[in-house]
Amino acid sequence: GNFELDERLKAYKGVWVFIEHERGEVHPVSWELLGEGRKLADKLGVELSGVVMGAPGLPTRRFCEESFFHGADNCYLIEDTVLSNYRNESFTKGLTDLVNAYQPEILLLGATTQGRDLAGSVATTLQTGLTADCTELNIDPDNRGLAATRPTFGGSLLCTIITKNYRPQMATIRPRVMSMPDRNATRTGRIIEHPLGLIETSIITKVLAYIPDENQDKPQLPFADIIIAGGRGMKKPENFQLIWDLAQVLGAEVGATRPVVQAGWVDAERQVGQSGKTVRPKLYIAAGISGAIQHRVGMEGSDVIIAINNDPNAAIFEFATYGIVGNAMTILPALTETFKQQLAVARVAS
Amino acid sequence: MHIVVCIKQVPDSAQIRVHPVTNTIMRQGVPAIVNPYDLFSLEEALRLKDKHGGRVTVISMGPPQAEGALKKCIAFGADAAILVTDRAFAGADTLATSFALASAIQQIEKDMKVDMVFAGKQTIDGDTAQVGPGIAKRLNMQLLTYVSQIDTLDMSKGEIQVQRRAEGGVQVLQTKLPCLITMLEGTNEMRFATMENMFRAARYPVNFWNKDTAGIEDVSKIGLKGSPTLVSKVFAPQPNTKPAEIIDTESHEPRDISLTLINKLFTQHPKLCDSIVKQAA
Ligand SMILES: Cc1cc2nc3c(=O)[nH]c(=O)nc-3n(C[C@H](O)[C@H](O)[C@H](O)COP(=O)(O)OP(=O)(O)OC[C@H]3O[C@@H](n4cnc5c(N)ncnc54)[C@H](O)[C@@H]3O)c2cc1C
Ligand SMILES: Cc1cc2nc3c(=O)[nH]c(=O)nc-3n(C[C@H](O)[C@H](O)[C@H](O)COP(=O)(O)OP(=O)(O)OC[C@H]3O[C@@H](n4cnc5c(N)ncnc54)[C@H](O)[C@@H]3O)c2cc1C
């Protein structure tokens, strides 16, 4: 609908993306959001800016540069020793101050542990609206407003949320649902520095230690290029080996549906879907998976989906790219063998 | 020690159905449960009480039926329960919800100082994970989200040390009370209700508060009026209208089918095949 924005709020201009980093690495969702933010900014005819906060000694300037490569026009930078680790209090102060000083109309953050912790505090401080865990963003041409869409009730419904007479319009966005923009290393931009104005002794919460996860090589499903996933149609845990075999030949990750995880056939880290991971591989092979909506929302962003199912009416055939109607227990070994041979040929040829 | 635990009553998602024609959620007959994530926080609060003594108060904002969820918490061992219920709260988003709950907690505080507030990591219906951080900010409490373990609590110093899940690792944080904690799921297991507590719950009169008893004067901050966000549309996901291209061969042999499929991939998706070859190398 149409409504008139307060005069005071019309001053809010531009799209911002919070650049999240931990242990010297930017979370890829930040680049995905710059890609999406670029589209929003272009529709609105405004600038796109990144926000980087961190301590001197961290590669914050490189993060700013990378923001330009991924589409930002500007980067707001707060550098202060107090920001050496993520803490709610110091990051909330920094981001809130920046918003009040430079007044963006849209502020996007990743729906990660850090992004959700920070966004809730910042929105409450600013007394503005925050839409959670979005999967789609659009601009309403009537009023320049952000229309943010998010799944609800386990993905069976979607809802679109608008922020009425408040600015900025804030949203957290689920990792891996927006595509990664092309990196263009010739792009440049402007760094705008801002002070934090906090001293360590005034911050109540202290970070005593950071314990990295022991299992650093745990599955990185969200970033895999190829995923072979199995469902209840694999029948027995022993049959799941056929999935692993194909994955090994293709250098792929293994994914699974919730029933398979609940039966303990594979680790919970491998669950794809609404209550598991969202993935966007170039190739997703689904064997013995019916294609329930809760699974679909986690993998339908894949470039090519191959479904193997013995039921020609399985829902997965409604949205897969290619389908094979047949018994996964015979198709999978044949696929593994054929891929092995074809890859050997391709290697000789190249 | 006094801990307040925020509890939301939610529909049991395993039994949610969507009306095929109107696309609305059919709530009729769907049982209401305590938001499962809240139980990890309640259990942690009860454990702190077991160790340090004191009192656990549960609070919920919702329709009168939410009394059931609070009674359940009394059966688990909570000492007191308050239901904040008023038509004026209808349509609240997370900003308005956290305002109402924070006001009510300030009211509770008049009776007995609050050292800690617990909230669930998120709910299974709204699923925003925003109400906890919102309450903490409004009450000016230190915020500890995604806590996987409480290491130590020193009531004499008013200090707490916790482990907090972060990307790729765990932060060990130390802070001062009062603070607001949201527990990570799976970090503990809810105890069984004792017979004694079940009897107590059956007889327990839940305190019903309206907006006035909750100390709310500014009605522009609650309900639909106090909510910057507005659900403008609810709809079913667009079905992909393009069905899969089914790969088959005359022989129906798995090997022939595989070859046909792989040839198709290599000719129709050259970029994909480059990365398959690279990946497999
Ligand atoms: C709140 C909520 C959250 C959920 N979150 C998730 C989630 O994150 N991820 C998820 O996956 N699910 C999730 N689910 C569960 C989801 O609704 C489905 O139950 C689940 O995805 C089905 O898994 P499946 O396809 O393995 O099993 P099924 O639905 O049982 O499908 C098995 C398929 O295998 C086929 N099959 C059988 N034998 C063979 C054979 N020999 N060869 C080939 N095919 C065969 C069958 O035709 C069938 O299509 C969630 C549910 C709820 C309520
Ligand atoms: C489809 C849909 C989408 C929505 N999307 C948004 C959105 O994007 N942004 C937004 O601001 N609002 C949104 N809302 C409104 C939001 O769901 C309500 O404000 C709700 O009352 C609280 O949010 P939540 O369920 O997400 O709680 P969460 O923030 O996920 O809850 C975290 C914890 O806070 C406590 N808590 C939450 N609510 C209560 C309560 N009523 N009583 C006691 N404790 C509580 C519990 O301990 C809970 O575990 C949406 C509502 C619907 C129906």
Short mmCIF file of C-alpha atoms in Angstrom, two decimals, chain A residues 20 22-23 27 85-89 92 112-114 116-117 120-125 127-133 149-166 172 174 204-213 216 218 225-226 249-252 274 282-283 293 296 304 306 316-325 330-331 334-335 337-339 341-343 346-347 350, chain B residues 11 13 16 18 23-25 27 93-95 98 121-122 124-130 133-135 137-138 142-146 161 163-176 220-221 224-248 253-255 257-259 261-266 268-269 271-273 275-277 279-281:
data_model
loop_
_atom_site.label_atom_id
_atom_site.label_comp_id
_atom_site.label_asym_id
_atom_site.label_seq_id
_atom_site.Cartn_x
_atom_site.Cartn_y
_atom_site.Cartn_z
CA GLU A 20 30.76 -9.94 9.53
CA GLU A 22 35.57 -13.83 12.86
CA ARG A 23 39.16 -15.08 13.24
CA HIS A 27 31.65 -14.67 6.54
CA ASN A 85 36.49 -9.84 19.43
CA TYR A 86 32.80 -9.73 18.67
CA ARG A 87 30.90 -8.50 21.71
CA ASN A 88 27.30 -7.40 21.74
CA GLU A 89 27.83 -4.18 23.69
CA THR A 92 25.87 -2.48 19.09
CA THR A 112 24.17 -15.98 11.65
CA THR A 113 24.84 -16.27 15.38
CA GLN A 114 26.68 -12.95 15.26
CA ARG A 116 21.16 -12.22 14.86
CA ASP A 117 22.71 -11.27 18.21
CA GLY A 120 18.18 -7.57 17.65
CA SER A 121 20.08 -5.20 19.92
CA VAL A 122 20.63 -2.55 17.26
CA ALA A 123 16.98 -2.55 16.13
CA THR A 124 15.77 -2.20 19.71
CA THR A 125 18.19 0.65 20.39
CA GLN A 127 13.44 1.53 17.87
CA THR A 128 12.95 0.30 14.35
CA GLY A 129 11.61 -2.81 12.62
CA LEU A 130 13.68 -5.93 11.99
CA THR A 131 12.62 -8.77 9.73
CA ALA A 132 14.26 -12.08 10.57
CA ASP A 133 15.89 -14.78 8.50
CA THR A 149 10.05 -12.31 2.48
CA ARG A 150 10.69 -15.10 4.97
CA PRO A 151 9.57 -18.69 5.42
CA THR A 152 7.21 -19.41 8.26
CA PHE A 153 5.75 -22.52 9.83
CA GLY A 154 8.52 -24.81 8.74
CA GLY A 155 8.69 -23.44 5.22
CA SER A 156 5.15 -24.44 4.26
CA LEU A 157 4.24 -20.75 3.95
CA LEU A 158 6.05 -17.56 3.10
CA CYS A 159 5.24 -14.13 4.41
CA THR A 160 6.24 -10.71 3.18
CA ILE A 161 6.98 -8.10 5.82
CA ILE A 162 7.25 -4.36 5.43
CA THR A 163 8.52 -1.74 7.87
CA LYS A 164 6.12 1.16 7.96
CA ASN A 165 7.05 4.55 9.25
CA TYR A 166 10.46 3.69 10.68
CA THR A 172 18.73 -10.51 8.61
CA ARG A 174 19.84 -16.55 5.69
CA ILE A 204 31.15 -5.10 31.27
CA THR A 205 31.45 -8.36 29.32
CA LYS A 206 34.98 -9.74 28.87
CA VAL A 207 36.10 -12.37 26.37
CA LEU A 208 38.30 -14.73 28.41
CA ALA A 209 39.07 -17.17 25.63
CA TYR A 210 38.06 -18.47 22.23
CA ILE A 211 38.10 -22.23 21.79
CA PRO A 212 38.15 -23.20 18.11
CA ASP A 213 36.03 -26.23 17.23
CA GLN A 216 37.79 -28.21 11.94
CA LYS A 218 33.62 -31.08 9.71
CA ASP A 225 30.02 -27.34 -5.19
CA ILE A 226 28.64 -30.86 -5.46
CA VAL A 249 34.48 -40.16 -7.13
CA LEU A 250 33.14 -36.62 -7.61
CA GLY A 251 34.95 -35.03 -4.67
CA ALA A 252 31.52 -34.15 -3.30
CA GLN A 274 14.40 -26.01 6.85
CA LYS A 282 26.33 -26.46 -8.74
CA LEU A 283 25.11 -30.06 -8.68
CA ILE A 293 8.85 -28.87 1.24
CA ARG A 296 13.18 -28.53 -0.81
CA VAL A 304 21.33 -28.57 -11.40
CA ILE A 306 19.29 -34.81 -10.37
CA ILE A 316 11.01 -34.16 -6.24
CA PHE A 317 10.38 -34.71 -9.96
CA GLU A 318 8.25 -31.55 -9.96
CA PHE A 319 11.30 -29.33 -9.52
CA ALA A 320 14.44 -31.36 -10.26
CA THR A 321 16.32 -30.64 -13.50
CA TYR A 322 16.76 -34.29 -14.44
CA GLY A 323 14.97 -37.33 -13.10
CA ILE A 324 15.69 -41.02 -13.15
CA VAL A 325 12.77 -43.25 -12.23
CA THR A 330 21.23 -50.11 -8.84
CA ILE A 331 21.36 -46.61 -10.38
CA ALA A 334 26.13 -47.48 -12.26
CA LEU A 335 26.47 -43.69 -11.99
CA GLU A 337 31.22 -46.39 -12.37
CA THR A 338 30.25 -44.29 -15.39
CA PHE A 339 31.43 -41.03 -13.80
CA GLN A 341 35.30 -43.75 -16.51
CA GLN A 342 34.14 -40.47 -18.05
CA LEU A 343 36.31 -38.46 -15.68
CA ALA A 346 38.22 -36.15 -19.55
CA ARG A 347 41.50 -36.04 -17.63
CA SER A 350 42.82 -32.18 -20.98
CA PRO B 11 1.29 -24.49 18.15
CA SER B 13 4.54 -27.48 14.44
CA ILE B 16 0.41 -27.66 11.55
CA VAL B 18 -2.03 -25.17 5.71
CA ASN B 23 -3.37 -20.62 2.32
CA THR B 24 -4.06 -19.84 5.96
CA ILE B 25 -2.73 -21.77 8.88
CA ARG B 27 -4.85 -23.85 14.06
CA ASP B 93 5.94 -7.64 16.50
CA THR B 94 9.19 -8.34 18.33
CA LEU B 95 9.84 -4.68 19.22
CA SER B 98 9.99 -7.08 24.05
CA LYS B 121 17.07 -19.15 21.55
CA GLN B 122 14.07 -18.67 19.25
CA ILE B 124 9.22 -22.48 16.45
CA ASP B 125 6.45 -20.24 15.10
CA GLY B 126 7.67 -16.63 14.77
CA ASP B 127 11.25 -17.95 14.79
CA THR B 128 12.90 -14.53 14.84
CA ALA B 129 15.30 -14.93 17.82
CA GLN B 130 14.79 -11.19 18.42
CA PRO B 133 18.04 -9.38 22.68
CA GLY B 134 15.19 -6.83 22.71
CA ILE B 135 14.36 -7.42 26.39
CA LYS B 137 18.52 -3.90 25.66
CA ARG B 138 15.40 -2.42 27.25
CA GLN B 142 24.23 -7.80 29.54
CA LEU B 143 23.21 -10.11 26.68
CA LEU B 144 24.54 -13.67 26.37
CA THR B 145 22.98 -15.50 23.39
CA TYR B 146 23.59 -19.05 22.13
CA GLN B 161 31.09 -17.11 33.22
CA GLN B 163 30.52 -20.53 26.94
CA ARG B 164 28.85 -19.02 23.90
CA ARG B 165 28.64 -20.61 20.48
CA ALA B 166 30.24 -18.50 17.75
CA GLU B 167 31.13 -19.28 14.13
CA GLY B 168 33.85 -21.93 14.14
CA GLY B 169 34.31 -22.03 17.89
CA VAL B 170 33.19 -21.13 21.38
CA GLN B 171 33.70 -17.82 23.20
CA VAL B 172 34.30 -17.97 26.94
CA LEU B 173 32.62 -14.85 28.32
CA GLN B 174 32.59 -13.34 31.77
CA THR B 175 30.08 -10.73 32.75
CA LYS B 176 28.23 -9.10 35.62
CA SER B 220 1.59 3.60 21.45
CA LYS B 221 4.41 1.17 22.24
CA LEU B 224 -0.09 -3.27 16.38
CA LYS B 225 0.51 0.44 17.08
CA GLY B 226 3.88 -0.20 18.63
CA SER B 227 5.02 -2.53 15.85
CA PRO B 228 7.18 -1.12 13.04
CA THR B 229 6.88 -4.33 11.02
CA LEU B 230 3.71 -5.49 9.35
CA VAL B 231 2.98 -8.82 7.72
CA SER B 232 1.68 -7.60 4.36
CA LYS B 233 1.16 -10.94 2.66
CA VAL B 234 1.11 -14.66 3.48
CA PHE B 235 1.34 -17.09 0.59
CA ALA B 236 2.36 -20.59 -0.41
CA PRO B 237 5.76 -21.05 -2.07
CA GLN B 238 5.46 -20.75 -5.86
CA PRO B 239 5.55 -24.23 -7.27
CA ASN B 240 8.23 -24.62 -9.91
CA THR B 241 6.17 -25.26 -13.01
CA LYS B 242 8.96 -26.95 -14.93
CA PRO B 243 9.05 -30.65 -14.09
CA ALA B 244 12.21 -32.74 -14.35
CA GLU B 245 13.36 -34.06 -17.69
CA ILE B 246 13.14 -37.81 -17.18
CA ILE B 247 16.21 -39.71 -18.41
CA ASP B 248 15.55 -43.20 -19.71
CA GLU B 253 19.70 -50.46 -18.01
CA PRO B 254 21.21 -48.42 -15.15
CA ARG B 255 24.48 -48.21 -17.08
CA ILE B 257 20.80 -44.41 -18.25
CA SER B 258 23.94 -43.20 -16.46
CA LEU B 259 25.79 -42.66 -19.72
CA LEU B 261 22.63 -38.55 -18.15
CA ILE B 262 26.35 -37.82 -17.98
CA ASN B 263 26.50 -37.02 -21.70
CA LYS B 264 23.63 -34.62 -21.19
CA LEU B 265 25.44 -32.94 -18.29
CA PHE B 266 28.63 -32.59 -20.30
CA GLN B 268 24.24 -28.90 -21.66
CA HIS B 269 26.24 -27.70 -18.67
CA LYS B 271 30.65 -24.95 -16.80
CA LEU B 272 29.35 -27.51 -14.35
CA CYS B 273 31.45 -30.18 -15.99
CA SER B 275 34.11 -27.84 -12.06
CA ILE B 276 33.29 -31.56 -11.74
CA VAL B 277 36.54 -32.42 -13.51
CA GLN B 279 36.83 -31.13 -8.15
CA ALA B 280 37.39 -34.79 -8.85
CA ALA B 281 41.06 -34.27 -9.74
#
